Coordinates of C-alpha atoms and ligand atoms in Angstrom, one line a residue:
X1 CA 0.6 -10.1 -32.6
X2 CA -0.7 -12.8 -30.2
X3 CA -1.7 -10.2 -27.4
X4 CA -3.8 -7.3 -27.1
X5 CA -4.6 -5.4 -24.0
X6 CA -8.2 -4.3 -25.6
X7 CA -9.4 -6.3 -28.4
X8 CA -12.6 -4.0 -29.2
X9 CA -14.9 -6.3 -30.9
X10 CA -18.7 -6.9 -30.0
X11 CA -18.8 -10.4 -31.0
X12 CA -22.7 -11.2 -32.1
X13 CA -23.2 -14.9 -31.4
X14 CA -24.7 -16.7 -34.2
X15 CA -26.3 -19.4 -32.3
X16 CA -29.4 -18.1 -30.1
X17 CA -27.3 -18.8 -26.5
X18 CA -28.1 -17.3 -23.5
X19 CA -26.0 -14.5 -24.2
X20 CA -26.9 -12.4 -27.3
X21 CA -23.6 -10.3 -27.6
X22 CA -20.4 -10.3 -25.6
X23 CA -17.5 -8.0 -25.7
X24 CA -14.5 -9.4 -26.3
X25 CA -12.0 -7.2 -24.2
X26 CA -9.9 -8.1 -21.6
X27 CA -9.6 -5.2 -18.9
X28 CA -7.4 -6.3 -16.2
X29 CA -5.7 -3.9 -14.2
X30 CA -2.5 -4.5 -13.8
X31 CA -2.3 -6.1 -17.3
X32 CA -1.1 -9.2 -17.3
X33 CA 2.1 -10.5 -18.8
X34 CA 0.4 -12.4 -21.3
X35 CA -3.0 -13.0 -22.3
X36 CA -4.5 -14.5 -25.3
X37 CA -8.0 -15.5 -26.4
X38 CA -8.5 -19.5 -27.8
X39 CA -11.2 -20.5 -30.4
X40 CA -13.1 -22.6 -27.6
X41 CA -16.3 -20.9 -26.4
X42 CA -17.1 -19.3 -23.1
X43 CA -17.6 -20.5 -19.9
X44 CA -20.8 -19.4 -17.7
X45 CA -20.6 -19.6 -14.0
X46 CA -23.8 -20.7 -13.1
X47 CA -25.8 -21.7 -9.7
X48 CA -24.7 -25.4 -10.5
X49 CA -20.9 -24.4 -11.2
X50 CA -18.5 -26.0 -8.3
X51 CA -15.1 -24.9 -7.3
X52 CA -12.8 -27.8 -7.0
X53 CA -9.4 -27.9 -5.9
X54 CA -6.3 -29.9 -5.2
X55 CA -3.2 -29.6 -2.8
X56 CA -3.8 -27.3 -0.1
X57 CA -5.8 -24.6 -1.8
X58 CA -9.2 -25.2 0.1
X59 CA -8.9 -21.8 1.7
X60 CA -8.6 -19.8 -1.5
X61 CA -11.3 -22.0 -3.2
X62 CA -13.6 -20.9 -0.1
X63 CA -12.4 -17.4 -0.5
X64 CA -13.2 -17.2 -4.5
X65 CA -16.7 -18.8 -3.7
X66 CA -17.2 -15.8 -1.1
X67 CA -15.9 -13.4 -3.6
X68 CA -18.2 -14.5 -6.1
X69 CA -21.4 -14.9 -3.9
X70 CA -22.5 -11.2 -3.3
X71 CA -23.1 -10.4 -7.1
X72 CA -24.5 -13.5 -8.3
X73 CA -26.4 -14.9 -5.3
X74 CA -25.0 -18.4 -5.9
X75 CA -23.6 -20.2 -3.0
X76 CA -21.0 -22.3 -4.7
X77 CA -20.3 -25.6 -3.7
X78 CA -16.6 -26.3 -3.0
X79 CA -15.1 -29.7 -3.6
X80 CA -11.7 -31.3 -2.6
X81 CA -11.2 -32.5 -6.1
X82 CA -10.9 -31.4 -9.7
X83 CA -14.2 -33.1 -10.5
X84 CA -15.3 -33.2 -14.2
X85 CA -18.3 -31.1 -15.4
X86 CA -18.8 -27.3 -15.1
X87 CA -16.4 -26.3 -12.5
X88 CA -13.8 -23.4 -11.6
X89 CA -10.6 -25.4 -10.8
X90 CA -8.0 -24.0 -8.2
X91 CA -4.8 -25.9 -8.3
X92 CA -1.8 -25.2 -6.0
X93 CA 1.1 -27.0 -7.2
X94 CA 4.1 -26.2 -4.8
X95 CA 6.4 -27.5 -6.8
X96 CA 4.9 -25.5 -10.1
X97 CA 8.5 -24.0 -10.5
X98 CA 7.7 -22.3 -14.1
X99 CA 5.1 -20.4 -12.5
X100 CA 7.0 -17.8 -10.6
X101 CA 6.3 -16.6 -6.7
X102 CA 2.7 -14.5 -6.7
X103 CA 2.3 -15.6 -10.4
X104 CA -0.6 -18.0 -11.5
X105 CA -1.8 -19.4 -15.2
X106 CA -5.5 -19.1 -16.0
X107 CA -7.2 -20.8 -18.6
X108 CA -10.9 -20.5 -19.8
X109 CA -12.4 -23.3 -21.7
X110 CA -16.1 -24.2 -22.0
X111 CA -16.3 -26.8 -19.4
X112 CA -13.9 -25.0 -16.8
X113 CA -11.8 -22.6 -15.6
X114 CA -8.5 -23.5 -13.8
X115 CA -6.2 -21.4 -12.1
X116 CA -2.6 -22.7 -11.3
X117 CA 0.0 -21.5 -9.1
X118 CA 2.8 -22.4 -7.0
X119 CA 1.6 -20.3 -3.6
X120 CA -1.9 -19.3 -2.4
X121 CA -0.4 -15.9 -3.5
X122 CA -0.5 -16.7 -6.8
X123 CA -4.0 -18.4 -6.8
X124 CA -5.2 -15.1 -5.0
X125 CA -3.8 -13.0 -7.9
X126 CA -5.4 -15.5 -10.5
X127 CA -8.9 -15.0 -8.4
X128 CA -8.4 -11.4 -8.9
X129 CA -8.1 -11.4 -12.6
X130 CA -10.9 -14.0 -12.9
X131 CA -13.4 -11.3 -11.2
X132 CA -11.8 -8.6 -13.4
X133 CA -12.6 -11.1 -16.4
X134 CA -16.2 -11.1 -15.3
X135 CA -19.0 -8.6 -15.7
X136 CA -18.0 -5.3 -14.0
X137 CA -21.4 -6.3 -11.9
X138 CA -19.4 -9.0 -9.9
X139 CA -18.4 -6.2 -7.7
X140 CA -21.7 -5.1 -6.8
X141 CA -22.5 -6.1 -3.2
X142 CA -25.9 -7.2 -3.4
X143 CA -27.2 -9.9 -6.0
X144 CA -27.9 -8.8 -9.8
X145 CA -30.2 -10.2 -11.7
X146 CA -30.6 -11.0 -15.2
X147 CA -26.6 -11.1 -15.9
X148 CA -24.7 -14.0 -17.8
X149 CA -21.5 -14.3 -15.4
X150 CA -19.4 -15.5 -18.6
X151 CA -15.8 -15.5 -19.3
X152 CA -14.4 -15.6 -23.1
X153 CA -11.8 -18.5 -23.4
X154 CA -8.5 -17.7 -23.2
X155 CA -5.2 -18.4 -21.6
X156 CA -3.1 -15.9 -19.2
X157 CA 0.2 -16.3 -17.6
X158 CA 1.0 -13.7 -15.4
X159 CA 3.4 -12.6 -12.8
X160 CA 4.7 -9.3 -10.8
X161 CA 7.5 -7.6 -11.9
X162 CA 8.4 -6.8 -8.2
X163 CA 7.9 -7.9 -5.0
X164 CA 7.1 -4.9 -3.2
X165 CA 3.9 -3.5 -4.9
X166 CA 3.1 -1.1 -1.9
X167 CA 1.0 2.0 -0.4
X168 CA 1.7 3.9 2.5
X169 CA -1.4 5.3 4.8
X170 CA -1.0 8.1 7.3
X171 CA -3.3 7.2 9.8
X172 CA -1.3 9.5 12.2
X173 CA -1.8 13.0 11.1
X174 CA -5.6 12.1 11.0
X175 CA -7.1 9.2 12.6
X176 CA -8.7 7.0 9.7
X177 CA -11.3 4.5 11.5
X178 CA -10.2 0.6 11.0
X179 CA -13.2 -0.3 8.8
X180 CA -11.7 2.1 6.4
X181 CA -8.2 0.3 6.7
X182 CA -9.8 -2.8 5.9
X183 CA -11.6 -1.5 2.7
X184 CA -8.6 0.1 1.7
X185 CA -6.8 -3.5 1.9
X186 CA -9.3 -4.8 -0.4
X187 CA -9.1 -1.8 -3.0
X188 CA -5.2 -2.6 -2.8
X189 CA -5.8 -6.5 -3.2
X190 CA -7.9 -6.4 -6.2
X191 CA -4.7 -4.3 -8.1
X192 CA -2.6 -7.2 -7.0
X193 CA -0.6 -4.8 -4.3
X194 CA 0.8 -6.6 -1.4
X195 CA 1.9 -4.0 0.7
X196 CA 0.5 -1.3 3.2
X197 CA 2.9 0.5 5.6
X198 CA 0.7 2.2 8.2
X199 CA 2.3 5.3 9.5
X200 CA 1.3 4.8 13.1
X201 CA 3.3 7.5 15.0
X202 CA 4.1 11.4 14.2
X203 CA 4.1 14.6 16.1
X204 CA 0.3 15.1 15.8
X205 CA -0.8 11.4 16.8
X206 CA 0.2 8.0 18.5
X207 CA -2.1 5.3 17.0
X208 CA -1.2 2.4 18.4
X209 CA -1.8 0.9 21.8
X210 CA 1.2 0.0 23.6
X211 CA 0.4 -1.9 26.8
X212 CA 3.9 -0.9 28.4
X213 CA 3.6 2.5 27.8
X214 CA -0.6 3.2 28.2
X215 CA 0.3 7.3 28.1
X216 CA 1.4 6.9 24.4
X217 CA -2.4 6.4 23.6
X218 CA -3.9 8.1 26.8
X219 CA -2.0 11.3 26.1
X220 CA -0.4 11.1 22.7
X221 CA -3.2 9.8 20.6
X222 CA -5.4 13.1 21.1
X223 CA -4.6 16.5 19.9
X224 CA -6.4 20.0 21.0
X225 CA -7.3 20.8 17.4
X226 CA -6.5 20.6 14.0
X227 CA -5.0 23.6 11.5
X228 CA -7.7 24.8 9.0
X229 CA -6.6 25.7 5.6
X230 CA -2.9 25.2 4.5
X231 CA 0.4 25.4 7.1
X232 CA 1.6 28.5 4.4
X233 CA -1.7 30.5 5.4
X234 CA -0.8 32.9 7.9
X235 CA -2.1 33.4 10.5
X236 CA -2.7 29.9 11.3
X237 CA -6.1 28.9 12.3
X238 CA -7.5 26.1 14.0
X239 CA -10.7 24.1 14.3
X240 CA -11.0 24.1 18.1
X241 CA -12.0 20.7 18.0
X242 CA -10.5 17.5 19.8
X243 CA -9.0 14.9 17.2
X244 CA -7.7 11.5 17.9
X245 CA -8.2 7.9 18.5
X246 CA -6.3 4.9 18.3
X247 CA -5.9 1.3 17.0
X248 CA -6.2 -1.1 20.3
X249 CA -3.7 -4.4 20.0
X250 CA -7.1 -6.3 19.0
X251 CA -7.9 -3.7 16.2
X252 CA -4.5 -4.4 14.7
X253 CA -4.5 -8.1 15.2
X254 CA -7.7 -7.8 13.2
X255 CA -6.1 -5.4 10.4
X256 CA -3.3 -8.0 10.1
X257 CA -5.2 -11.1 9.9
X258 CA -7.6 -9.4 7.3
X259 CA -4.8 -8.1 5.0
X260 CA -3.1 -11.9 5.4
X261 CA -6.0 -13.6 3.6
X262 CA -5.9 -11.0 1.0
X263 CA -2.0 -11.4 0.6
X264 CA -1.3 -7.7 1.7
X265 CA 1.8 -7.5 4.4
X266 CA 1.2 -4.9 6.9
X267 CA 4.3 -2.8 7.5
X268 CA 4.2 -0.7 10.5
X269 CA 6.1 2.3 11.0
X270 CA 7.2 3.4 14.3
X271 CA 8.9 7.2 13.6
X272 CA 12.3 7.9 15.5
X273 CA 14.1 9.7 16.4
X274 CA 12.3 12.9 14.8
X275 CA 8.4 13.4 14.3
X276 CA 7.8 12.3 17.9
X277 CA 6.4 14.9 19.8
X278 CA 3.0 12.9 20.6
X279 CA 5.3 10.6 22.3
X280 CA 7.1 13.5 24.2
X281 CA 3.9 14.7 25.2
X282 CA 3.0 11.3 26.5
X283 CA 6.5 10.6 28.3
X284 CA 8.4 14.0 28.7
X285 CA 11.4 12.1 29.6
X286 CA 11.7 11.4 26.2
X287 CA 12.6 14.8 25.2
X288 CA 15.5 17.1 25.0
X289 CA 14.0 20.3 26.8
X290 CA 12.4 20.7 30.2
X291 CA 9.3 22.2 28.0
X292 CA 6.4 20.5 28.8
X293 CA 5.0 19.8 25.0
X294 CA 1.4 19.4 23.7
X295 CA 0.7 16.7 21.1
X296 CA 1.4 19.1 18.1
X297 CA -1.4 20.5 16.2
X298 CA 0.7 22.3 13.2
X299 CA 2.2 20.6 10.4
X300 CA 5.6 20.7 9.3
X301 CA 9.2 19.5 10.0
X302 CA 9.1 20.0 13.8
X303 CA 12.4 20.6 16.2
X304 CA 11.1 18.4 18.9
X305 CA 12.8 15.2 18.4
X306 CA 13.6 12.5 21.0
X307 CA 16.9 12.6 23.0
X308 CA 19.2 9.6 22.1
X309 CA 20.1 8.5 25.8
X310 CA 20.1 5.1 26.6
X311 CA 16.7 5.0 28.1
X312 CA 15.1 6.5 25.4
X313 CA 16.6 3.9 22.9
X314 CA 15.6 1.0 25.4
X315 CA 12.0 2.6 25.5
X316 CA 11.7 2.4 21.7
X317 CA 13.0 -1.2 22.0
X318 CA 10.2 -2.1 24.4
X319 CA 7.7 -0.3 22.1
X320 CA 9.1 -2.7 18.9
X321 CA 8.7 -5.7 21.1
X322 CA 5.1 -5.3 21.4
X323 CA 4.7 -4.2 17.5
X324 CA 6.7 -7.4 16.5
X325 CA 4.1 -9.5 18.4
X326 CA 1.6 -8.1 16.6
X327 CA 3.0 -7.7 13.4
X328 CA 4.3 -10.7 11.5
X329 CA 6.1 -8.5 8.6
X330 CA 9.3 -9.1 7.6
X331 CA 10.2 -5.3 7.6
X332 CA 9.8 -2.8 10.3
X333 CA 9.6 0.7 9.6
X334 CA 11.8 3.1 12.1
X335 CA 11.0 6.4 9.9
X336 CA 14.3 8.2 10.7
X337 CA 13.1 10.8 8.3
X338 CA 13.6 14.8 8.8
X339 CA 15.1 14.7 12.2
X340 CA 16.4 18.3 12.9
X341 CA 19.6 18.1 14.9
X342 CA 19.4 21.6 16.8
X343 CA 18.3 20.3 20.0
X344 CA 20.9 17.6 19.9
X345 CA 23.5 20.6 19.4
X346 CA 22.3 22.3 22.1
X347 CA 21.9 19.3 24.6
X348 CA 24.8 18.8 27.2
X349 CA 23.6 15.1 27.2
X350 CA 23.3 14.6 23.4
X351 CA 26.9 16.2 23.3
X352 CA 28.4 13.8 25.8
X353 CA 26.9 10.9 24.5
X354 CA 28.6 11.7 21.3
X355 CA 31.9 11.9 22.8
X356 CA 31.4 9.4 25.1
X357 CA 30.7 6.9 21.7
X358 CA 33.7 8.4 19.7
X359 CA 31.1 9.8 17.1
X360 CA 31.9 12.6 15.0
X361 CA 28.6 14.6 14.9
X362 CA 24.6 14.5 15.7
X363 CA 24.0 12.5 12.5
X364 CA 26.6 9.7 13.7
X365 CA 24.4 9.9 16.8
X366 CA 21.5 9.5 14.6
X367 CA 23.0 6.8 13.1
X368 CA 24.1 5.1 16.2
X369 CA 20.3 5.3 17.3
X370 CA 19.4 3.7 14.3
X371 CA 21.9 1.0 14.1
X372 CA 20.9 0.0 17.7
X373 CA 17.2 -0.7 16.2
X374 CA 18.7 -2.6 13.5
X375 CA 20.7 -4.8 15.6
X376 CA 17.9 -5.4 17.8
X377 CA 15.6 -5.9 14.8
X378 CA 17.7 -8.5 13.0
X379 CA 18.1 -10.4 16.2
X380 CA 14.6 -11.0 16.5
X381 CA 14.9 -12.3 12.5
X382 CA 13.1 -8.8 11.2
X383 CA 14.4 -6.2 8.7
X384 CA 15.0 -2.3 9.5
X385 CA 13.7 -0.3 6.8
X386 CA 13.7 3.4 6.8
X387 CA 13.4 6.7 5.0
X388 CA 16.6 7.7 3.0
X389 CA 17.9 10.1 5.9
X390 CA 18.9 6.9 7.5
X391 CA 22.0 7.1 4.8
X392 CA 23.0 10.1 6.8
X393 CA 26.0 9.4 9.6
X394 CA 26.5 5.8 8.1
X395 CA 23.8 3.4 6.9
X396 CA 22.7 0.6 9.4
X397 CA 24.5 -2.8 8.0
X398 CA 20.9 -4.6 7.6
X399 CA 18.9 -1.6 6.6
X400 CA 16.4 -1.4 3.7
X401 CA 16.1 2.0 2.2
X402 CA 12.8 3.9 1.4
X403 CA 13.8 7.0 -1.2
X404 CA 11.9 9.6 -1.1
X405 CA 13.8 12.7 -1.7
X406 CA 13.8 12.0 -5.1
X407 CA 16.2 8.4 -6.2
X408 CA 19.5 9.4 -5.3
X409 CA 19.1 7.9 -1.7
X410 CA 18.0 4.9 -3.2
X411 CA 20.5 4.8 -6.2
X412 CA 23.2 5.1 -3.3
X413 CA 21.8 2.2 -1.2
X414 CA 21.8 0.2 -4.3
X415 CA 25.1 0.8 -5.1
X416 CA 26.3 -0.1 -1.5
X417 CA 24.2 -3.7 -1.9
X418 CA 21.2 -2.6 0.4
X419 CA 17.6 -3.1 -0.8
X420 CA 15.5 -0.1 -1.5
X421 CA 11.8 0.7 -2.0
X422 CA 11.5 3.4 -4.2
X423 CA 9.3 5.8 -3.0
X424 CA 10.0 9.2 -4.5
X425 CA 7.8 12.3 -4.0
X426 CA 7.8 13.2 -8.0
X427 CA 6.1 10.1 -9.0
X428 CA 4.5 8.3 -5.8
X429 CA 3.3 11.5 -3.2
X430 CA 0.0 11.3 -3.8
X431 CA -0.9 13.9 -1.3
X432 CA 0.4 15.8 -4.1
X433 CA -2.6 17.9 -6.5
X434 CA -3.6 15.8 -9.0
X435 CA -5.4 18.2 -11.2
X436 CA -5.5 21.7 -12.2
X437 CA -9.5 22.1 -11.7
X438 CA -9.9 25.3 -9.9
X439 CA -12.4 24.0 -7.3
X440 CA -9.8 20.9 -6.6
X441 CA -9.8 20.2 -2.9
X442 CA -6.8 21.2 -1.0
X443 CA -3.6 19.4 -1.3
X444 CA -0.1 19.9 0.0
X445 CA 1.0 21.4 -3.1
X446 CA 2.9 19.8 -6.1
X447 CA 1.4 18.5 -9.1
X448 CA 1.6 14.6 -9.9
X449 CA -1.2 13.8 -12.4
X450 CA -2.1 10.4 -13.6
X451 CA 0.1 10.2 -16.4
X452 CA 3.3 10.9 -14.4
X453 CA 2.9 8.1 -12.2
X454 CA 1.8 5.6 -14.9
X455 CA 5.2 6.7 -17.0
X456 CA 7.0 5.7 -13.7
X457 CA 9.8 3.3 -13.5
X458 CA 11.7 2.3 -10.4
X459 CA 14.6 1.2 -12.1
X460 CA 17.1 3.9 -13.0
X461 CA 19.3 3.4 -15.9
X462 CA 22.3 4.5 -13.8
X463 CA 21.7 0.8 -11.8
X464 CA 23.7 -2.0 -13.2
X465 CA 21.9 -5.4 -13.6
X466 CA 23.1 -6.5 -10.4
X467 CA 22.3 -2.8 -8.6
X468 CA 18.7 -3.3 -9.8
X469 CA 18.1 -6.6 -8.4
X470 CA 18.2 -4.6 -5.0
X471 CA 15.2 -2.4 -5.7
X472 CA 12.2 -4.3 -4.2
X473 CA 9.5 -2.1 -5.8
X474 CA 7.8 1.0 -5.3
X475 CA 5.3 2.5 -3.0
X476 CA 2.4 5.3 -3.2
X477 CA 2.3 7.6 0.1
X478 CA -1.1 9.2 1.1
X479 CA 0.3 11.6 3.7
X480 CA -3.1 13.2 5.4
X481 CA -2.1 16.7 6.6
X482 CA -4.8 17.8 4.3
X483 CA -6.9 14.6 4.0
X484 CA -8.9 14.2 7.5
X485 CA -11.6 11.7 5.8
X486 CA -11.6 8.0 4.1
X487 CA -13.4 9.7 0.9
X488 CA -10.9 11.9 0.4
X489 CA -7.9 9.6 1.1
X490 CA -9.5 7.2 -1.7
X491 CA -9.8 10.6 -3.9
X492 CA -6.2 11.2 -3.7
X493 CA -5.2 7.8 -3.8
X494 CA -7.3 6.6 -6.8
X495 CA -6.6 6.4 -9.8
X496 CA -2.9 7.1 -9.3
X497 CA -2.7 3.9 -6.9
X498 CA -3.9 1.9 -9.7
X499 CA -1.3 3.5 -12.1
X500 CA 1.3 2.5 -9.6
X501 CA -0.2 -1.0 -9.4
X502 CA 0.8 -1.4 -13.4
X503 CA 4.1 0.4 -12.7
X504 CA 4.8 -2.2 -9.9
X505 CA 3.4 -5.6 -11.7
X506 CA 3.7 -5.5 -15.2
X507 CA 6.6 -5.6 -17.3
X508 CA 8.1 -2.3 -18.6
X509 CA 7.7 -3.3 -22.1
X510 CA 4.2 -3.9 -21.7
X511 CA 3.1 -0.9 -20.5
X512 CA 0.7 1.2 -22.4
X513 CA -0.9 4.4 -21.0
X514 CA -3.6 4.6 -23.8
X515 CA -4.2 1.0 -23.2
X516 CA -4.4 1.7 -19.3
X517 CA -7.0 4.5 -19.9
X518 CA -9.3 2.2 -21.8
X519 CA -9.1 -0.3 -19.1
X520 CA -9.6 2.4 -16.5
X521 CA -13.2 3.2 -18.2
X522 CA -14.2 -0.3 -17.1
X523 CA -12.2 -0.3 -13.8
X524 CA -14.0 3.2 -12.6
X525 CA -17.2 1.1 -13.0
X526 CA -16.0 -1.5 -10.5
X527 CA -15.3 1.5 -8.2
X528 CA -18.3 2.8 -8.6
X529 CA -19.7 -0.5 -7.3
X530 CA -17.5 -0.8 -4.1
X531 CA -17.8 2.7 -3.1
X532 CA -14.1 3.8 -3.9
X533 CA -14.5 7.6 -4.2
X534 CA -12.0 7.8 -7.2
X535 CA -10.9 11.0 -8.8
X536 CA -12.9 11.0 -12.0
X537 CA -11.6 13.8 -13.6
X538 CA -7.8 12.3 -14.2
X539 CA -9.3 10.7 -17.2
X540 CA -10.1 13.9 -18.9
X541 CA -6.9 15.4 -17.7
X542 CA -5.1 12.8 -20.0
X543 CA -7.5 13.1 -23.0
X544 CA -6.9 16.6 -23.3
Ligands
LIG1 C1 8.9 11.9 4.4 O1 7.5 12.3 3.6 N1 8.7 12.7 5.1 C2 9.1 10.7 4.6

C-alpha cells in the first residue's frame, strides 16, 4: 500500500542532524487524495529559506510568507523566480490542466518544497497542507524558539470532491462581531472550506446596512430582549436586555475582501417572504396586518411574513441591488423557508393577487415571489439559491436548492436538473447536541455526534450519475437561537465542521473515521494554538 493516513513510525535519525527525532506522520485534514513519503531527506525551513514563485503567484507567495512568519519569526524573502538553493516554490500554471481546479501538487525534497497548481485557490490549498505538515507550533501566534520547521520528503496530489464546501453562520438570531467572522473564515480556510453563508436577516434581527432603507438597521437590528432557556420551557422568560448590532457596508466589504484572499466565497442570505418580522417592524407596510410588530423576541416559526404586493417585491429587489454591489458571490440566498401561509389566506390583497395572477393558491404565490427574485438575479448574472421550500408551488427556473428537511428536496431538485447543496438536519445541523454529557450546554435539540457527521455522503444512491453531477456539495449550519457568543459558536461548530470538511473534500473511498480521529488528535493542538474553542469531548464519545 502506497498510502497511509498515519504512519506511526518514530524515526531516530542516525546522523547527528539538527533533529534527533522526527515523527513520520501525515496529519492533514481533510485527508489528501494521495500522499506518499519518498526516500529523499527532509526539508527544513530556516531564516535563509526563500519563497520563489512563477506565473502570477506573487500574492500567494507573499501570503505564505505571512502565514509562516508569526510562529517561525522568519521574514522569508519572496522572489519572482524559482531560484536554486533552499527554497519554497509556488508555481502557478494556469494551463496545468492535469491539476483540477482548487487542486495542487506538493512535493518535498531536501533542497525545496514545491507547490504547483492551476489556480490561486489551488496554491492556497497547497499552502494549507504545507502548514499541516509542519510541527503544530506553526499555528502559534508568536515566535516559538527551539523548533525545527521540518517537513519529511513526500509527494502529495490533491483536489476536492465537491466545489461547495460550506458553513452557514446565523448572525441574525444573535449578532456576532465582525472580528469573529474573520476568525471563522480563517478556521474554514484551514480546512479547505470555500463557502460561508451569512444568514443576515430574520425575525429577531436585520444585520446588514441597506442605504435606501435605513430603518432596517435603525429599528430592525435591535430587539428589546432575548429568551432565557429553551423555547419549550414554560412560562417563557426573558433577560430584559436590549440585543442587537449590524454590519455596515464598510464592514461587509472588509469581510468579503478578507474571505476572498482566503478563497472563501461569502454567500449572503436575505430571508423572504418568511422570517421577516424585523423588516416588518422597520417598515410596517411590508406586513399583512395593521398590527404594529416589534422585532421578534421568541424563536420558532413565525406567522408574520411579508405581503406579496408589487411594492414589497420591489422593496426586496432594492435590497438585493445593494447586496449585489457588496457580495461578488455567484449565488445569492433568498431564504424561502418556513413561511406560514395563514396571513396570505386571510388577506384580501393576497387573495386578489392570486386571482389576478391566475395562481392556484398561496404556495404558488410564494413561488411567484421567488421567481421574480430569480429573474431579477439572473438578469444581473447571479444565481438564486433557497431552502427546499422553494420547490413548493413550482421551482423557479434558475434556482438552486439547499436541502435541509432531509435530502428528499435535494433529490427531487437534482432529478429535475437543478443544482443542489445538501444541508440536511440529520447530518449538518450543528445547533443539535453533540454529546450526552449531563452538563452539556443548552442546544436546540436533536443529537448529532461527530461520527455521524463524518459518515455523511452527500450523494445518495438513488441518484443517477448524471443527477449526482447536480450535487454541488454540502454545508454545515450554525443556527444561533441558543448560541449567543463566538465561543459557543466554535464549540458547536468544531470538530463537526472539521469532519464535514473531510466529507466535502476527500474521495469517499479514502474516508476512514479511525484515521480521522488520529489526525484530529494533532489537529486539536492546532485549534488550541489558534484559540478555537472546539468540543473536546467529541473524541471520547467515539472511543467509548
Ligand atoms: C431552516 O432550518 N429553517 C432552513
